XYZ file of C-alpha atoms in Angstrom:
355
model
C 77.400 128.909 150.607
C 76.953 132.630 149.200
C 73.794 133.298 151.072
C 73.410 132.659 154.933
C 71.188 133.211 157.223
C 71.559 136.592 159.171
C 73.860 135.414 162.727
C 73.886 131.832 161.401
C 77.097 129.771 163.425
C 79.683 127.340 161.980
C 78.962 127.575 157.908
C 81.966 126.126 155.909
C 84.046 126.908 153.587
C 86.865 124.730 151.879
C 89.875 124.904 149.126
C 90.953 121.764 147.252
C 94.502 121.369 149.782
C 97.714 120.069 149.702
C 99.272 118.387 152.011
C 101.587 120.474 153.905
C 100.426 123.652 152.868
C 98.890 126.238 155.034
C 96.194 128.247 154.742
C 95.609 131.920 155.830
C 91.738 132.990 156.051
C 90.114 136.155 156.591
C 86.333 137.187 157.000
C 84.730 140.274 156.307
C 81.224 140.616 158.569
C 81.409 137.484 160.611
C 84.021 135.678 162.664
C 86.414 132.442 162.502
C 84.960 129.905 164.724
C 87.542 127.189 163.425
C 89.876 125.897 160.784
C 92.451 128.877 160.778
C 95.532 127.364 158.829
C 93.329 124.114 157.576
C 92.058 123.582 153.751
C 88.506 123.876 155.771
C 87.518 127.074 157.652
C 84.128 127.554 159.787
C 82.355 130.849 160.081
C 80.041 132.750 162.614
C 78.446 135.636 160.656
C 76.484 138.554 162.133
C 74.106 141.159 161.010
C 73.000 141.536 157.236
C 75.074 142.689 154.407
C 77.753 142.007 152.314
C 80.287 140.032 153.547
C 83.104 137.805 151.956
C 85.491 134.539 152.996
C 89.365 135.051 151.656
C 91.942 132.167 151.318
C 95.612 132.294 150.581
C 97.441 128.821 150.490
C 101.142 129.281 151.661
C 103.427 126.235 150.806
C 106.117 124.204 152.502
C 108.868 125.923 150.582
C 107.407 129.476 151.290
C 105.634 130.354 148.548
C 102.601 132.101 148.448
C 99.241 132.594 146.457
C 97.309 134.886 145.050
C 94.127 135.172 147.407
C 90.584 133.906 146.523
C 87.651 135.354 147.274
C 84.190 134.087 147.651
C 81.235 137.089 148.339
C 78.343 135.946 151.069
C 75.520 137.427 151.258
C 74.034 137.705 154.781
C 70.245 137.910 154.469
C 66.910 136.408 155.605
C 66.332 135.085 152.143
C 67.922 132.040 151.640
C 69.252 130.755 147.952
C 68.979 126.947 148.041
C 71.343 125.280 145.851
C 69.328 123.038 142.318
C 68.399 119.686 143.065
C 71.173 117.136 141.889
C 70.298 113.361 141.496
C 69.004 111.346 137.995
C 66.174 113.042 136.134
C 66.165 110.294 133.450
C 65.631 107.313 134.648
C 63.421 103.698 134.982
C 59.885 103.473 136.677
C 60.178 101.889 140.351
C 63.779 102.523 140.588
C 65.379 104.193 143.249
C 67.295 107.412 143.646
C 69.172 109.801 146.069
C 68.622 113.671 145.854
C 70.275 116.259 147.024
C 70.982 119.885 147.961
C 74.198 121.775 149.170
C 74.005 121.392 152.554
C 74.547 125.085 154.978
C 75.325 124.261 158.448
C 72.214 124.943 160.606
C 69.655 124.490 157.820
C 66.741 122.587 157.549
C 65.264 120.942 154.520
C 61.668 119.621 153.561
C 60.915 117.849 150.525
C 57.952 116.637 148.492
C 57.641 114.098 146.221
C 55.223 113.544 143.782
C 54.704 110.065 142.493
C 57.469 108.661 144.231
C 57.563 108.033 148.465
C 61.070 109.957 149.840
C 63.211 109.220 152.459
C 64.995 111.921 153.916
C 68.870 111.332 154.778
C 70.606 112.622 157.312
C 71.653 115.976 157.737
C 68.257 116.564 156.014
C 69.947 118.336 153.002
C 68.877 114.778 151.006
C 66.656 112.142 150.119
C 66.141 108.915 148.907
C 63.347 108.324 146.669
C 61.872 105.062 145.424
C 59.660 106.716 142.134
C 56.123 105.330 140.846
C 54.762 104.269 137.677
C 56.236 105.303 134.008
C 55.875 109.081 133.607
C 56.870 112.380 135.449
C 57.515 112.576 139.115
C 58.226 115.743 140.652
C 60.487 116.688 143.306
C 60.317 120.046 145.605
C 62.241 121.260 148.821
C 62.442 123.923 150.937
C 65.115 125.038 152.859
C 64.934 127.189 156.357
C 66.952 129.111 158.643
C 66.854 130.838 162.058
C 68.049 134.006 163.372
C 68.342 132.980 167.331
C 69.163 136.311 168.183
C 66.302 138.642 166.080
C 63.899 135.362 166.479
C 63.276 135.277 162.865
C 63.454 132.992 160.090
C 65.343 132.393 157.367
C 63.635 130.831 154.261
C 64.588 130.120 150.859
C 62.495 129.470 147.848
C 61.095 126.163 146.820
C 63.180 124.759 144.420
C 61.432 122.059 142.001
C 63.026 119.401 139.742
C 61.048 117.361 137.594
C 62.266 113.929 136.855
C 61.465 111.411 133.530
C 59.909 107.880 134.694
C 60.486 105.667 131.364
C 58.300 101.813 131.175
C 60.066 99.134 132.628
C 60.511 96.094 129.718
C 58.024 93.284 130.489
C 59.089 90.849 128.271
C 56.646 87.282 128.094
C 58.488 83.943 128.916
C 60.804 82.255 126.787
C 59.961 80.417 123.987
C 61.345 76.936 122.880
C 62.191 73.738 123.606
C 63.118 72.704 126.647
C 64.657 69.562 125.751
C 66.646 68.963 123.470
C 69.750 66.692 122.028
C 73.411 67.177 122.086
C 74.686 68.834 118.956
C 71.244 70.425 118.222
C 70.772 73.827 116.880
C 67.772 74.980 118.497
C 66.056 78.822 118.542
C 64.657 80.354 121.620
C 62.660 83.894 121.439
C 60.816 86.084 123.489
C 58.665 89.044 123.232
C 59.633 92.592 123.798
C 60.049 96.034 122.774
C 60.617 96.390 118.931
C 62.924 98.824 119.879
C 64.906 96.981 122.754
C 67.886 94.715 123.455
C 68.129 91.600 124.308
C 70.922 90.154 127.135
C 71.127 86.034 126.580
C 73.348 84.177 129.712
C 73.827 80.241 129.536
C 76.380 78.002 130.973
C 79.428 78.381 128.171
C 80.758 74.694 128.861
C 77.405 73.269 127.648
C 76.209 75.694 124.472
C 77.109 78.250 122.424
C 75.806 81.138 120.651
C 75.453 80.968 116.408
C 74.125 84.551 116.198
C 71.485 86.921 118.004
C 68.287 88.188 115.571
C 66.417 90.602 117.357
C 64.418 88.678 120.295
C 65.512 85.918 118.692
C 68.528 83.203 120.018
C 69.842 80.338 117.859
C 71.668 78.173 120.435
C 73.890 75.349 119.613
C 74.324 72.791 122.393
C 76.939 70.882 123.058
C 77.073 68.280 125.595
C 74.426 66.508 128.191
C 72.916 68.158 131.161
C 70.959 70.469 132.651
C 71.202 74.150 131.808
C 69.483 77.578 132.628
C 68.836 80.086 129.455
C 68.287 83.744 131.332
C 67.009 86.290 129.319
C 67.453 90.375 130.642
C 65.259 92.501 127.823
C 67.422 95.938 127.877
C 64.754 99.099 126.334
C 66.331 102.236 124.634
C 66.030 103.913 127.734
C 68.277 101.776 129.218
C 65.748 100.043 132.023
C 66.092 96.522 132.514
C 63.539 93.903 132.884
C 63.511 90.811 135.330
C 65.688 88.080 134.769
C 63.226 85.697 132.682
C 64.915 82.133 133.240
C 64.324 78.417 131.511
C 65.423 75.450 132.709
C 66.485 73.359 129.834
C 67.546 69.654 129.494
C 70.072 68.591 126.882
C 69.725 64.687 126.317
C 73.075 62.322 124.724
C 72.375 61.952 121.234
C 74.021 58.193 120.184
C 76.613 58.967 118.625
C 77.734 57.403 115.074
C 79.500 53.714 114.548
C 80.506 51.533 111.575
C 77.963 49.006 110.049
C 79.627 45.343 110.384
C 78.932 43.488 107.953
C 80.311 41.894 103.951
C 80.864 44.846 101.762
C 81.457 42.198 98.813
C 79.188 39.120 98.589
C 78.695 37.321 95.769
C 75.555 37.099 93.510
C 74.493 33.474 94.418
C 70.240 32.892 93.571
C 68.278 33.445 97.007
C 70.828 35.717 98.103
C 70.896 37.130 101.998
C 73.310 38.810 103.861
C 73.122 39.903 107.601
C 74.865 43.155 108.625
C 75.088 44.450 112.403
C 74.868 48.134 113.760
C 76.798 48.267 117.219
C 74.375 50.877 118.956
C 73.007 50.820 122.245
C 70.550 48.449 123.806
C 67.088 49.728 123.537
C 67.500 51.736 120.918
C 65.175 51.731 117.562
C 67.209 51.051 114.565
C 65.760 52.861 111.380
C 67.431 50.769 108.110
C 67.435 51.520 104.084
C 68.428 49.207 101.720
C 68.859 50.774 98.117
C 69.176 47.672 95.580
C 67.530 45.333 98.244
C 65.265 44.461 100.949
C 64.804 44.084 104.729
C 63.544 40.483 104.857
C 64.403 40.161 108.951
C 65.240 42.535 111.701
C 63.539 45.892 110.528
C 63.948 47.948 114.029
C 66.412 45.880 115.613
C 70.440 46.531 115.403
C 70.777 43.417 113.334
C 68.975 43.054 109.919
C 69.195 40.352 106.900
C 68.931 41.926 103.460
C 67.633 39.887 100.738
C 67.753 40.736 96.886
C 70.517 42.518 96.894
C 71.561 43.034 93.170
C 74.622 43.180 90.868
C 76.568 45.937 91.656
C 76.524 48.693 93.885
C 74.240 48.858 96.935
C 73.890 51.558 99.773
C 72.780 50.215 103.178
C 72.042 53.600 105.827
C 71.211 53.645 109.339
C 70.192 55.877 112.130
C 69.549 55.064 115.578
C 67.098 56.790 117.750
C 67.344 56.313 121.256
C 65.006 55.832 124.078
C 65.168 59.498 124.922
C 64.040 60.424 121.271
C 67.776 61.461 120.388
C 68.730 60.279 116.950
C 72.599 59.632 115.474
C 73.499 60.970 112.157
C 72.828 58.888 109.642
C 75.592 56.260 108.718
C 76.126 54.484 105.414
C 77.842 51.761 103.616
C 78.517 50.238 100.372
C 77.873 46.339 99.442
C 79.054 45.314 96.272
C 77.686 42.687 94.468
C 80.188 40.788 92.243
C 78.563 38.463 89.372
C 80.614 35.723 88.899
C 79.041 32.959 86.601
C 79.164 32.997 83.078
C 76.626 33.793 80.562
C 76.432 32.290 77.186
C 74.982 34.443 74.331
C 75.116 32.836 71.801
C 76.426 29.069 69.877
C 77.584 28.206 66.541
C 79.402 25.478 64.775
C 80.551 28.556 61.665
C 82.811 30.117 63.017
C 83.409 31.942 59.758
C 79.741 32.623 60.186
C 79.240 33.784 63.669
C 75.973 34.930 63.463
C 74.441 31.275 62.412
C 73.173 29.315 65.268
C 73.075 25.585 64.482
């Protein structure tokens, strides 16, 4: 402190110490209450004027320093140290401020959009700030002279302090349930000009990318999972945790078709081919070169029609909880086997006559 109040008692005074060093003090216009030797010294000052503290750190080994002065001013007018603490900061937040603290000082602050708390020794205080804006903080600090029975006062010293909005983004949008192995985008409004923090259980999905407000989510397995969303402005001020519960249902997953994959072409032909999927399921069958004549739905079908060649038969099954496979395909070939005549003759140097 480099102003004190005029006979003020125990005021300290410290040097960053070493261990095992000592410390030789002296005072000009007050008196060493304590500390002579220490890293930390207390002083008793007297009248007003000029006066000064003096260190000098003498090590273990002998050596010694050059001596370090501070000047103190002894004086009814008080010179209260700036305000430190946060002047940039979120709406509603909280924040401790403070002054240098002289020993037998008092301190009262103000607060202006904002309700303080003072701390104990009085020298700071905690303040939970208002809405988005300016708040203003001001303290005073005072003194007493116990032996003129007069006071000691400082100036008011004022700090004003930034209040930016606090992010309110709207709930999460999307689906909230959804298959294994889906791709799926979730979004949520905010600040053009903010971030967006995405959380969700690793084990169960996975992140493709991040657009803006904007999450494309690929899940992986079934269960029950929490997307939590923290919108992040430029100012740095965070928003409530926006949370969605989401389901992820089994999606069947895919099998082989049983069935022929070479039949032969035979009039009225049918052939019956079998999807091993599971029970209760809905069964959703093409036939490319043929037809469904029995089972349409069901995991066991009879295709009619089928013709000479090459035919695709596909299949995807959708299960009770909407959840559909990939579809699956396979290839029937149909082999021709009987003979066709074109044409008869009895010339054979004359192929072309039919007789």
């Amino acid at each position: 402190t480099k102003v004190v109040c005029t006979n003020s008692q125990s005021i300290s005074y410290w040097v960053d110490s070493q261990d095992n060093s000592n410390y030789q003090w002296e005072t000009g216009r007050g008196a060493i209450a304590s500390g002579q030797g220490n890293g930390q010294l207390r002083v008793n000052w007297g009248d007003s004027g000029r006066g000064y503290v003096r260190a000098r750190e003498i090590t273990k080994e002998g050596c010694i320093s050059d001596s370090f002065q501070l000047p103190v001013q002894i004086a009814y007018q008080l010179e209260t140290s700036p305000i430190f603490g946060d002047t940039f900061l979120c709406e509603e937040s909280t924040q401790t401020y403070e002054v240098r603290y002289t020993n037998g000082s008092s301190y009262e602050w103000w607060v202006d959009n904002g309700q303080g708390t003072p701390q104990t020794p009085g020298n700071a205080t905690q303040v939970t700030w208002g809405a988005a804006g300016t708040g203003k903080l001001e303290v005073l600090e005072t003194s007493y002279d116990s032996v003129n029975d007069k006071v000691c006062k400082g100036d008011t010293v004022t700090q004003t302090v930034v209040l930016n909005r606090l992010p309110e983004p709207g709930p999460i949008q999307g689906p909230d349930s959804v298959c294994s192995e889906d791709t799926v985008t979730y979004h949520v409004d905010g600040f053009a000009s903010s971030g967006f923090e995405w959380r969700f259980p690793a084990d169960k999905a996975e992140r493709v990318r991040k657009q803006g407000d904007s999450l494309f989510l690929y899940v992986k397995e079934a269960g029950d999972i929490t997307l939590r969303l923290t919108e992040v402005t430029k100012d740095s001020c965070l928003s409530p945790v926006k949370r969605m519960p989401i389901r992820i249902k089994q999606r069947p997953q895919p099998r082989s078709i049983e069935g022929k994959d070479t039949v032969c072409l035979t009039s009225g032909l049918r052939e019956t081919y079998r999807y091993p999927g599971t029970e209760n399921s809905r069964f959703d069958w093409q036939v490319e070169g043929g037809t469904i004549e029995a089972g349409a739905g069901s995991s066991t079908i009879t295709a009619k029609g089928l013709s000479h060649g090459n035919n695709q038969l596909t299949v995807r099954e959708v299960a009770l909880n909407g959840c559909s496979s990939e579809p699956v395909s396979t290839t029937v070939t149909v082999d021709k086997l009987s003979v066709n005549v074109d044409r008869a003759t009895t010339l054979p140097d004359q192929p072309d006559q039919v007789r």
